[in-house]
mmCIF file of C-alpha atoms in Angstrom:
data_model
loop_
_atom_site.group_PDB
_atom_site.id
_atom_site.type_symbol
_atom_site.label_atom_id
_atom_site.label_comp_id
_atom_site.label_asym_id
_atom_site.label_seq_id
_atom_site.Cartn_x
_atom_site.Cartn_y
_atom_site.Cartn_z
ATOM 1 C CA UNK A 29 64.118 286.890 93.901
ATOM 2 C CA UNK A 30 67.727 287.944 93.340
ATOM 3 C CA UNK A 31 70.306 285.686 91.711
ATOM 4 C CA UNK A 32 72.598 283.354 93.778
ATOM 5 C CA UNK A 33 76.065 284.572 93.727
ATOM 6 C CA UNK A 34 77.816 281.175 91.740
ATOM 7 C CA UNK A 35 80.351 279.620 94.826
ATOM 8 C CA UNK A 36 83.843 278.306 94.157
ATOM 9 C CA UNK A 37 83.957 274.610 93.573
ATOM 10 C CA UNK A 38 84.891 272.555 96.909
ATOM 11 C CA UNK A 39 86.927 270.120 94.835
ATOM 12 C CA UNK A 40 88.538 266.153 97.213
ATOM 13 C CA UNK A 41 92.000 265.936 95.786
ATOM 14 C CA UNK A 42 92.792 262.815 97.841
ATOM 15 C CA UNK A 43 92.541 260.714 94.569
ATOM 16 C CA UNK A 44 96.081 261.749 94.068
ATOM 17 C CA UNK A 45 97.439 259.973 97.280
ATOM 18 C CA UNK A 46 95.742 256.988 95.780
ATOM 19 C CA UNK A 47 95.701 254.179 93.143
ATOM 20 C CA UNK A 48 92.904 253.932 91.276
ATOM 21 C CA UNK A 49 92.978 255.660 87.715
ATOM 22 C CA UNK A 50 89.238 256.566 87.864
ATOM 23 C CA UNK A 51 89.308 258.653 90.382
ATOM 24 C CA UNK A 52 92.260 260.199 89.898
ATOM 25 C CA UNK A 53 90.539 260.723 86.102
ATOM 26 C CA UNK A 54 87.175 262.473 87.676
ATOM 27 C CA UNK A 55 89.070 264.652 90.007
ATOM 28 C CA UNK A 56 91.525 265.774 87.716
ATOM 29 C CA UNK A 57 88.586 266.886 85.302
ATOM 30 C CA UNK A 58 87.277 268.494 88.506
ATOM 31 C CA UNK A 59 90.432 270.402 89.435
ATOM 32 C CA UNK A 60 90.626 271.585 85.857
ATOM 33 C CA UNK A 61 86.743 272.436 84.754
ATOM 34 C CA UNK A 62 87.022 275.020 88.529
ATOM 35 C CA UNK A 63 90.330 276.805 87.131
ATOM 36 C CA UNK A 64 88.792 277.346 83.545
ATOM 37 C CA UNK A 65 85.466 278.664 84.647
ATOM 38 C CA UNK A 66 87.260 280.643 87.873
ATOM 39 C CA UNK A 67 90.986 280.398 87.826
ATOM 40 C CA UNK A 68 89.940 279.273 92.449
ATOM 41 C CA UNK A 69 89.387 276.225 93.779
ATOM 42 C CA UNK A 70 89.002 274.576 97.684
ATOM 43 C CA UNK A 71 90.659 272.120 97.969
ATOM 44 C CA UNK A 72 90.576 269.013 100.815
ATOM 45 C CA UNK A 73 91.509 266.067 101.135
ATOM 46 C CA UNK A 74 94.924 267.181 101.314
ATOM 47 C CA UNK A 75 96.457 265.666 103.628
ATOM 48 C CA UNK A 76 98.586 268.224 105.755
ATOM 49 C CA UNK A 77 98.078 267.279 109.810
ATOM 50 C CA UNK A 78 95.508 269.906 111.181
ATOM 51 C CA UNK A 79 98.729 270.006 113.795
ATOM 52 C CA UNK A 80 100.987 271.733 111.414
ATOM 53 C CA UNK A 81 98.422 274.512 110.147
ATOM 54 C CA UNK A 82 97.027 275.611 113.503
ATOM 55 C CA UNK A 83 101.217 275.952 114.820
ATOM 56 C CA UNK A 84 101.815 278.131 112.091
ATOM 57 C CA UNK A 85 98.897 280.013 112.378
ATOM 58 C CA UNK A 86 98.910 280.726 116.412
ATOM 59 C CA UNK A 87 102.901 281.489 116.222
ATOM 60 C CA UNK A 88 101.445 284.094 113.818
ATOM 61 C CA UNK A 89 99.045 285.845 114.993
ATOM 62 C CA UNK A 90 101.637 285.894 118.219
ATOM 63 C CA UNK A 91 103.684 287.743 116.246
ATOM 64 C CA UNK A 92 101.524 290.310 115.025
ATOM 65 C CA UNK A 93 100.519 291.026 118.587
ATOM 66 C CA UNK A 94 104.053 292.227 119.011
ATOM 67 C CA UNK A 95 104.521 295.587 119.856
ATOM 68 C CA UNK A 96 105.224 297.537 116.585
ATOM 69 C CA UNK A 97 109.029 298.028 117.580
ATOM 70 C CA UNK A 98 109.989 294.453 117.882
ATOM 71 C CA UNK A 99 108.396 293.467 114.498
ATOM 72 C CA UNK A 100 110.081 296.107 113.193
ATOM 73 C CA UNK A 101 113.336 293.808 114.134
ATOM 74 C CA UNK A 102 112.760 291.549 111.531
ATOM 75 C CA UNK A 103 112.569 294.000 108.580
ATOM 76 C CA UNK A 104 115.769 292.833 106.246
ATOM 77 C CA UNK A 105 115.567 296.490 104.503
ATOM 78 C CA UNK A 106 118.123 295.703 101.043
ATOM 79 C CA UNK A 107 115.326 292.228 100.691
ATOM 80 C CA UNK A 108 112.317 294.414 102.087
ATOM 81 C CA UNK A 109 110.113 292.233 98.324
ATOM 82 C CA UNK A 110 111.027 288.486 99.976
ATOM 83 C CA UNK A 111 111.635 288.532 103.316
ATOM 84 C CA UNK A 112 111.008 289.791 106.670
ATOM 85 C CA UNK A 113 108.630 292.030 107.884
ATOM 86 C CA UNK A 114 107.135 294.222 105.310
ATOM 87 C CA UNK A 115 104.904 296.307 107.656
ATOM 88 C CA UNK A 116 102.188 298.419 106.645
ATOM 89 C CA UNK A 117 101.950 301.178 104.295
ATOM 90 C CA UNK A 118 104.793 299.294 102.074
ATOM 91 C CA UNK A 119 102.867 298.019 99.308
ATOM 92 C CA UNK A 120 100.347 298.879 97.008
ATOM 93 C CA UNK A 121 99.389 295.325 95.215
ATOM 94 C CA UNK A 122 96.811 297.127 92.437
ATOM 95 C CA UNK A 123 100.014 298.951 91.251
ATOM 96 C CA UNK A 124 101.383 295.984 89.354
ATOM 97 C CA UNK A 125 98.377 296.109 87.273
ATOM 98 C CA UNK A 126 98.961 299.069 86.467
ATOM 99 C CA UNK A 127 96.240 301.048 88.333
ATOM 100 C CA UNK A 128 97.696 303.524 91.002
ATOM 101 C CA UNK A 129 95.879 302.858 94.733
ATOM 102 C CA UNK A 130 96.996 303.893 98.524
ATOM 103 C CA UNK A 131 99.004 301.430 100.915
ATOM 104 C CA UNK A 132 97.097 298.355 101.278
ATOM 105 C CA UNK A 133 96.390 297.978 104.930
ATOM 106 C CA UNK A 134 98.069 294.922 105.703
ATOM 107 C CA UNK A 135 101.232 293.593 107.675
ATOM 108 C CA UNK A 136 102.986 290.807 106.275
ATOM 109 C CA UNK A 137 106.146 288.255 108.004
ATOM 110 C CA UNK A 138 107.803 287.013 104.550
ATOM 111 C CA UNK A 139 110.359 283.454 103.941
ATOM 112 C CA UNK A 140 111.691 281.716 100.910
ATOM 113 C CA UNK A 141 113.360 278.513 99.657
ATOM 114 C CA UNK A 142 112.716 277.210 103.851
ATOM 115 C CA UNK A 143 113.422 273.790 102.153
ATOM 116 C CA UNK A 144 117.262 274.944 102.096
ATOM 117 C CA UNK A 145 117.600 276.103 105.137
ATOM 118 C CA UNK A 146 120.436 274.479 107.520
ATOM 119 C CA UNK A 147 118.675 272.744 111.373
ATOM 120 C CA UNK A 148 118.028 274.698 113.921
ATOM 121 C CA UNK A 149 116.986 277.311 112.456
ATOM 122 C CA UNK A 150 118.248 280.343 113.918
ATOM 123 C CA UNK A 151 116.457 282.963 116.899
ATOM 124 C CA UNK A 152 116.382 286.021 116.158
ATOM 125 C CA UNK A 153 118.788 286.040 113.144
ATOM 126 C CA UNK A 154 119.408 285.985 109.796
ATOM 127 C CA UNK A 155 120.198 282.309 107.791
ATOM 128 C CA UNK A 156 123.509 282.641 105.994
ATOM 129 C CA UNK A 157 121.375 279.116 103.929
ATOM 130 C CA UNK A 158 119.027 281.259 102.641
ATOM 131 C CA UNK A 159 118.852 285.012 103.874
ATOM 132 C CA UNK A 160 115.387 284.051 105.674
ATOM 133 C CA UNK A 161 115.439 286.546 108.485
ATOM 134 C CA UNK A 162 113.785 284.870 111.711
ATOM 135 C CA UNK A 163 111.863 286.493 114.623
ATOM 136 C CA UNK A 164 112.929 285.956 118.056
ATOM 137 C CA UNK A 165 109.683 286.294 119.209
ATOM 138 C CA UNK A 166 107.617 283.840 119.266
ATOM 139 C CA UNK A 167 110.069 281.192 119.696
ATOM 140 C CA UNK A 168 107.875 278.973 117.968
ATOM 141 C CA UNK A 169 107.377 280.113 115.217
ATOM 142 C CA UNK A 170 110.958 279.170 113.465
ATOM 143 C CA UNK A 171 109.891 275.516 113.373
ATOM 144 C CA UNK A 172 106.500 276.494 113.038
ATOM 145 C CA UNK A 173 106.453 278.051 109.703
ATOM 146 C CA UNK A 174 109.829 275.463 109.109
ATOM 147 C CA UNK A 175 107.160 273.122 109.215
ATOM 148 C CA UNK A 176 104.289 274.550 107.441
ATOM 149 C CA UNK A 177 106.381 275.749 104.577
ATOM 150 C CA UNK A 178 107.582 271.386 103.686
ATOM 151 C CA UNK A 179 103.850 270.971 103.864
ATOM 152 C CA UNK A 180 102.833 273.427 101.456
ATOM 153 C CA UNK A 181 106.196 272.420 99.078
ATOM 154 C CA UNK A 182 104.696 269.018 98.603
ATOM 155 C CA UNK A 183 101.204 269.770 98.629
ATOM 156 C CA UNK A 184 102.116 271.930 95.332
ATOM 157 C CA UNK A 185 104.061 269.602 94.010
ATOM 158 C CA UNK A 186 101.046 267.169 94.707
ATOM 159 C CA UNK A 187 99.514 270.039 92.725
ATOM 160 C CA UNK A 188 101.308 270.478 89.352
ATOM 161 C CA UNK A 189 100.935 266.664 89.104
ATOM 162 C CA UNK A 190 97.432 266.951 89.076
ATOM 163 C CA UNK A 191 96.994 269.269 86.770
ATOM 164 C CA UNK A 192 99.140 267.567 84.880
ATOM 165 C CA UNK A 193 96.548 264.901 84.258
ATOM 166 C CA UNK A 194 94.456 268.034 84.283
ATOM 167 C CA UNK A 195 96.079 269.215 81.037
ATOM 168 C CA UNK A 196 95.905 265.832 78.746
ATOM 169 C CA UNK A 197 100.093 265.280 79.797
ATOM 170 C CA UNK A 198 101.977 262.983 81.791
ATOM 171 C CA UNK A 199 101.470 262.903 85.614
ATOM 172 C CA UNK A 200 105.407 263.863 85.877
ATOM 173 C CA UNK A 201 104.995 266.466 82.778
ATOM 174 C CA UNK A 202 105.982 269.393 84.959
ATOM 175 C CA UNK A 203 108.688 267.467 86.934
ATOM 176 C CA UNK A 204 111.675 269.563 85.558
ATOM 177 C CA UNK A 205 110.541 272.472 85.553
ATOM 178 C CA UNK A 206 109.780 272.626 89.952
ATOM 179 C CA UNK A 207 112.713 270.444 90.990
ATOM 180 C CA UNK A 208 114.066 273.065 91.915
ATOM 181 C CA UNK A 209 111.130 275.487 92.791
ATOM 182 C CA UNK A 210 111.845 277.530 96.039
ATOM 183 C CA UNK A 211 108.543 278.998 97.203
ATOM 184 C CA UNK A 212 107.139 281.978 99.645
ATOM 185 C CA UNK A 213 104.775 281.430 102.081
ATOM 186 C CA UNK A 214 103.166 284.457 103.718
ATOM 187 C CA UNK A 215 101.812 285.615 106.657
ATOM 188 C CA UNK A 216 99.053 288.374 105.502
ATOM 189 C CA UNK A 217 97.756 290.488 108.559
ATOM 190 C CA UNK A 218 94.899 292.185 108.510
ATOM 191 C CA UNK A 219 94.493 294.621 111.564
ATOM 192 C CA UNK A 220 90.901 295.949 112.421
ATOM 193 C CA UNK A 221 90.152 299.329 111.020
ATOM 194 C CA UNK A 222 89.111 301.833 113.748
ATOM 195 C CA UNK A 223 89.675 304.727 111.696
ATOM 196 C CA UNK A 224 87.952 304.353 108.254
ATOM 197 C CA UNK A 225 90.215 303.483 105.303
ATOM 198 C CA UNK A 226 91.542 306.715 102.615
ATOM 199 C CA UNK A 227 89.156 306.348 99.458
ATOM 200 C CA UNK A 228 90.330 303.065 97.221
ATOM 201 C CA UNK A 229 92.359 301.842 100.192
ATOM 202 C CA UNK A 230 91.609 298.270 100.542
ATOM 203 C CA UNK A 231 93.347 295.671 102.790
ATOM 204 C CA UNK A 232 94.661 293.991 99.249
ATOM 205 C CA UNK A 233 94.179 295.763 96.335
ATOM 206 C CA UNK A 234 93.224 293.806 92.574
ATOM 207 C CA UNK A 235 95.201 291.993 91.277
ATOM 208 C CA UNK A 236 96.323 288.081 90.172
ATOM 209 C CA UNK A 237 99.164 286.744 91.410
ATOM 210 C CA UNK A 238 102.399 286.046 89.331
ATOM 211 C CA UNK A 239 104.073 282.524 89.856
ATOM 212 C CA UNK A 240 102.147 278.840 90.255
ATOM 213 C CA UNK A 241 99.704 277.395 92.224
ATOM 214 C CA UNK A 242 98.824 280.017 95.639
ATOM 215 C CA UNK A 243 97.791 277.712 98.352
ATOM 216 C CA UNK A 244 95.829 279.628 101.220
ATOM 217 C CA UNK A 245 94.359 279.197 104.568
ATOM 218 C CA UNK A 246 92.325 282.116 105.383
ATOM 219 C CA UNK A 247 90.200 283.027 108.217
ATOM 220 C CA UNK A 248 86.422 283.707 108.873
ATOM 221 C CA UNK A 249 86.226 287.438 109.390
ATOM 222 C CA UNK A 250 84.422 290.107 108.765
ATOM 223 C CA UNK A 251 86.797 291.877 104.812
ATOM 224 C CA UNK A 252 87.635 289.230 103.232
ATOM 225 C CA UNK A 253 88.957 287.479 99.745
ATOM 226 C CA UNK A 254 87.012 288.529 96.923
ATOM 227 C CA UNK A 255 87.692 287.280 92.767
ATOM 228 C CA UNK A 256 86.435 289.222 90.147
ATOM 229 C CA UNK A 257 84.074 286.633 87.796
ATOM 230 C CA UNK A 258 83.123 288.729 84.717
ATOM 231 C CA UNK A 259 82.873 292.217 86.176
ATOM 232 C CA UNK A 260 81.260 290.713 89.352
ATOM 233 C CA UNK A 261 82.979 290.513 92.618
ATOM 234 C CA UNK A 262 82.253 287.333 94.432
ATOM 235 C CA UNK A 263 82.426 286.169 98.136
ATOM 236 C CA UNK A 264 85.177 283.326 98.532
ATOM 237 C CA UNK A 265 83.666 281.526 102.271
ATOM 238 C CA UNK A 266 86.602 280.038 104.337
ATOM 239 C CA UNK A 267 85.492 276.446 104.595
ATOM 240 C CA UNK A 268 87.325 274.461 108.146
ATOM 241 C CA UNK A 269 90.286 272.661 107.490
ATOM 242 C CA UNK A 270 90.481 273.875 103.338
ATOM 243 C CA UNK A 271 93.335 275.748 101.209
ATOM 244 C CA UNK A 272 91.757 278.031 98.553
ATOM 245 C CA UNK A 273 94.334 277.234 95.410
ATOM 246 C CA UNK A 274 94.057 279.829 92.655
ATOM 247 C CA UNK A 275 97.018 279.980 90.153
ATOM 248 C CA UNK A 276 98.882 282.840 88.679
ATOM 249 C CA UNK A 277 100.341 284.670 85.741
ATOM 250 C CA UNK A 278 102.729 281.768 84.734
ATOM 251 C CA UNK A 279 100.078 279.082 84.762
ATOM 252 C CA UNK A 280 97.874 281.464 82.644
ATOM 253 C CA UNK A 281 100.189 281.883 80.307
ATOM 254 C CA UNK A 282 101.756 278.062 79.902
ATOM 255 C CA UNK A 283 97.852 277.005 79.421
ATOM 256 C CA UNK A 284 97.494 279.964 76.713
ATOM 257 C CA UNK A 285 95.083 281.292 78.930
ATOM 258 C CA UNK A 286 92.850 278.356 78.867
ATOM 259 C CA UNK A 287 92.653 278.558 82.712
ATOM 260 C CA UNK A 288 92.332 281.855 84.395
ATOM 261 C CA UNK A 289 94.690 284.025 86.359
ATOM 262 C CA UNK A 290 91.851 285.912 87.769
ATOM 263 C CA UNK A 291 91.972 289.319 89.778
ATOM 264 C CA UNK A 292 90.954 289.429 93.683
ATOM 265 C CA UNK A 293 91.477 291.526 95.856
ATOM 266 C CA UNK A 294 90.960 291.810 99.982
ATOM 267 C CA UNK A 295 87.655 294.174 100.953
ATOM 268 C CA UNK A 296 88.123 296.351 104.058
ATOM 269 C CA UNK A 297 85.520 295.231 106.949
ATOM 270 C CA UNK A 298 82.059 296.721 106.635
ATOM 271 C CA UNK A 299 82.475 300.397 109.441
ATOM 272 C CA UNK A 300 79.321 299.174 110.911
ATOM 273 C CA UNK A 301 80.378 295.396 112.325
ATOM 274 C CA UNK A 302 80.628 295.077 115.703
ATOM 275 C CA UNK A 303 83.098 291.516 115.131
ATOM 276 C CA UNK A 304 86.060 291.532 115.418
ATOM 277 C CA UNK A 305 87.614 292.622 111.835
ATOM 278 C CA UNK A 306 90.883 290.816 112.306
ATOM 279 C CA UNK A 307 92.117 288.711 110.249
ATOM 280 C CA UNK A 308 95.729 286.510 109.784
ATOM 281 C CA UNK A 309 95.819 284.717 106.124
ATOM 282 C CA UNK A 310 98.830 281.851 105.309
ATOM 283 C CA UNK A 311 100.407 282.158 101.479
ATOM 284 C CA UNK A 312 102.225 279.849 100.280
ATOM 285 C CA UNK A 313 103.551 280.980 96.951
ATOM 286 C CA UNK A 314 104.994 278.253 94.486
ATOM 287 C CA UNK A 315 106.295 278.647 91.198
ATOM 288 C CA UNK A 316 108.790 276.577 88.892
ATOM 289 C CA UNK A 317 111.961 277.131 88.636
ATOM 290 C CA UNK A 318 113.453 280.245 88.379
ATOM 291 C CA UNK A 319 115.139 280.251 85.036
ATOM 292 C CA UNK A 320 112.267 277.318 83.840
ATOM 293 C CA UNK A 321 111.154 279.321 80.157
ATOM 294 C CA UNK A 322 107.547 279.067 80.035
ATOM 295 C CA UNK A 323 106.114 279.070 76.805
ATOM 296 C CA UNK A 324 102.858 277.312 75.542
ATOM 297 C CA UNK A 325 101.859 273.386 76.459
ATOM 298 C CA UNK A 326 101.384 270.594 73.327
ATOM 299 C CA UNK A 327 97.623 270.384 73.924
ATOM 300 C CA UNK A 328 96.804 273.661 74.912
ATOM 301 C CA UNK A 329 97.524 275.319 71.665
ATOM 302 C CA UNK A 330 96.580 273.874 67.759
ATOM 303 C CA UNK A 331 95.049 274.326 64.603
ATOM 304 C CA UNK A 332 92.752 278.031 64.732
ATOM 305 C CA UNK A 333 94.643 278.315 68.664
ATOM 306 C CA UNK A 334 98.069 279.735 68.363
ATOM 307 C CA UNK A 335 100.290 280.748 71.474
ATOM 308 C CA UNK A 336 98.878 283.725 72.571
ATOM 309 C CA UNK A 337 102.134 284.243 74.464
ATOM 310 C CA UNK A 338 106.045 284.523 73.624
ATOM 311 C CA UNK A 339 108.013 282.970 76.228
ATOM 312 C CA UNK A 340 108.963 284.354 79.339
ATOM 313 C CA UNK A 341 111.947 282.865 81.857
ATOM 314 C CA UNK A 342 110.408 282.322 85.294
ATOM 315 C CA UNK A 343 112.338 284.927 87.191
ATOM 316 C CA UNK A 344 112.170 287.637 84.749
ATOM 317 C CA UNK A 345 108.506 287.398 84.816
ATOM 318 C CA UNK A 346 107.796 287.768 88.620
ATOM 319 C CA UNK A 347 110.927 290.047 89.609
ATOM 320 C CA UNK A 348 109.639 292.254 87.095
ATOM 321 C CA UNK A 349 105.410 292.280 89.412
ATOM 322 C CA UNK A 350 107.211 292.469 92.200
ATOM 323 C CA UNK A 351 109.043 295.484 91.577
ATOM 324 C CA UNK A 352 106.238 297.034 90.629
ATOM 325 C CA UNK A 353 104.041 296.383 93.936
ATOM 326 C CA UNK A 354 107.375 297.870 96.352
ATOM 327 C CA UNK A 355 109.649 299.157 96.740
ATOM 328 C CA UNK A 356 113.772 297.322 96.417
ATOM 329 C CA UNK A 357 114.758 298.714 100.237
ATOM 330 C CA UNK A 358 113.011 300.385 102.750
ATOM 331 C CA UNK A 359 114.946 302.612 105.554
ATOM 332 C CA UNK A 360 114.391 301.733 108.659
ATOM 333 C CA UNK A 361 111.643 303.750 111.170
#
């Protein structure tokens, strides 16, 4: 009988909102163990309203259903990495690890630092506060994405508190490192694939994330997320109402490699499938303050366990990764 592949752990994080130290300690142990072994966890008990998730998901689908010319009106040519619509054929995320691959089969809509927005949000225009470009259609997108961003930003702060406990640090240890955090919300759309991909081309190439916790809401459709566990790719099965969490390179550096920034990818659907392979992921990338200096935590080093990485400024590390994955500017098509 073939061995059953390991599954990403499911962790109920509800204890972070309660007042029971024993429950919090147990949750922290489960949380930390997941990132030591997998670098990934599926979380439930997160407290994010289902209506907030559904509104953002529905608005994102409506945007990607628009004709290409309408979507291209939401590009920000001089800020293609961090704002607006990114058409297919632009990004090859595998290049961040020095692997030359064809462009990823994904479109995206990207917003950053939405906590700094001034309400009411513009419709069909650029925010003077953040540089975000809000599409004119669908009209509900701006408010739905803003509400989702704020919920994810709050959740990312709670995850950092839980991480501190798991790493034998005071719960507020990371507060000075994240009090000015910005965050990025990326809606990643993987369309149907009527034509076969080019050799080596994936929906999203194998890579590690760059910063703090990544919070993913994924579809249950063919051609999904896989994680590299010691040389074997395992599927990350969606769980209704849950988020998939993984850590980025900066958290791994903080923990001296104790927590894994794990290679992952989004694979192409089988060519013989008869089900819809359309897929939309809502991805929130969190991280420390831009100017935070990331160096080995005191509880992750000691005699016989020296720091593996030199200190790095968070902004510089992430910018270098982005620069290698896609062009700096985008010519309007």
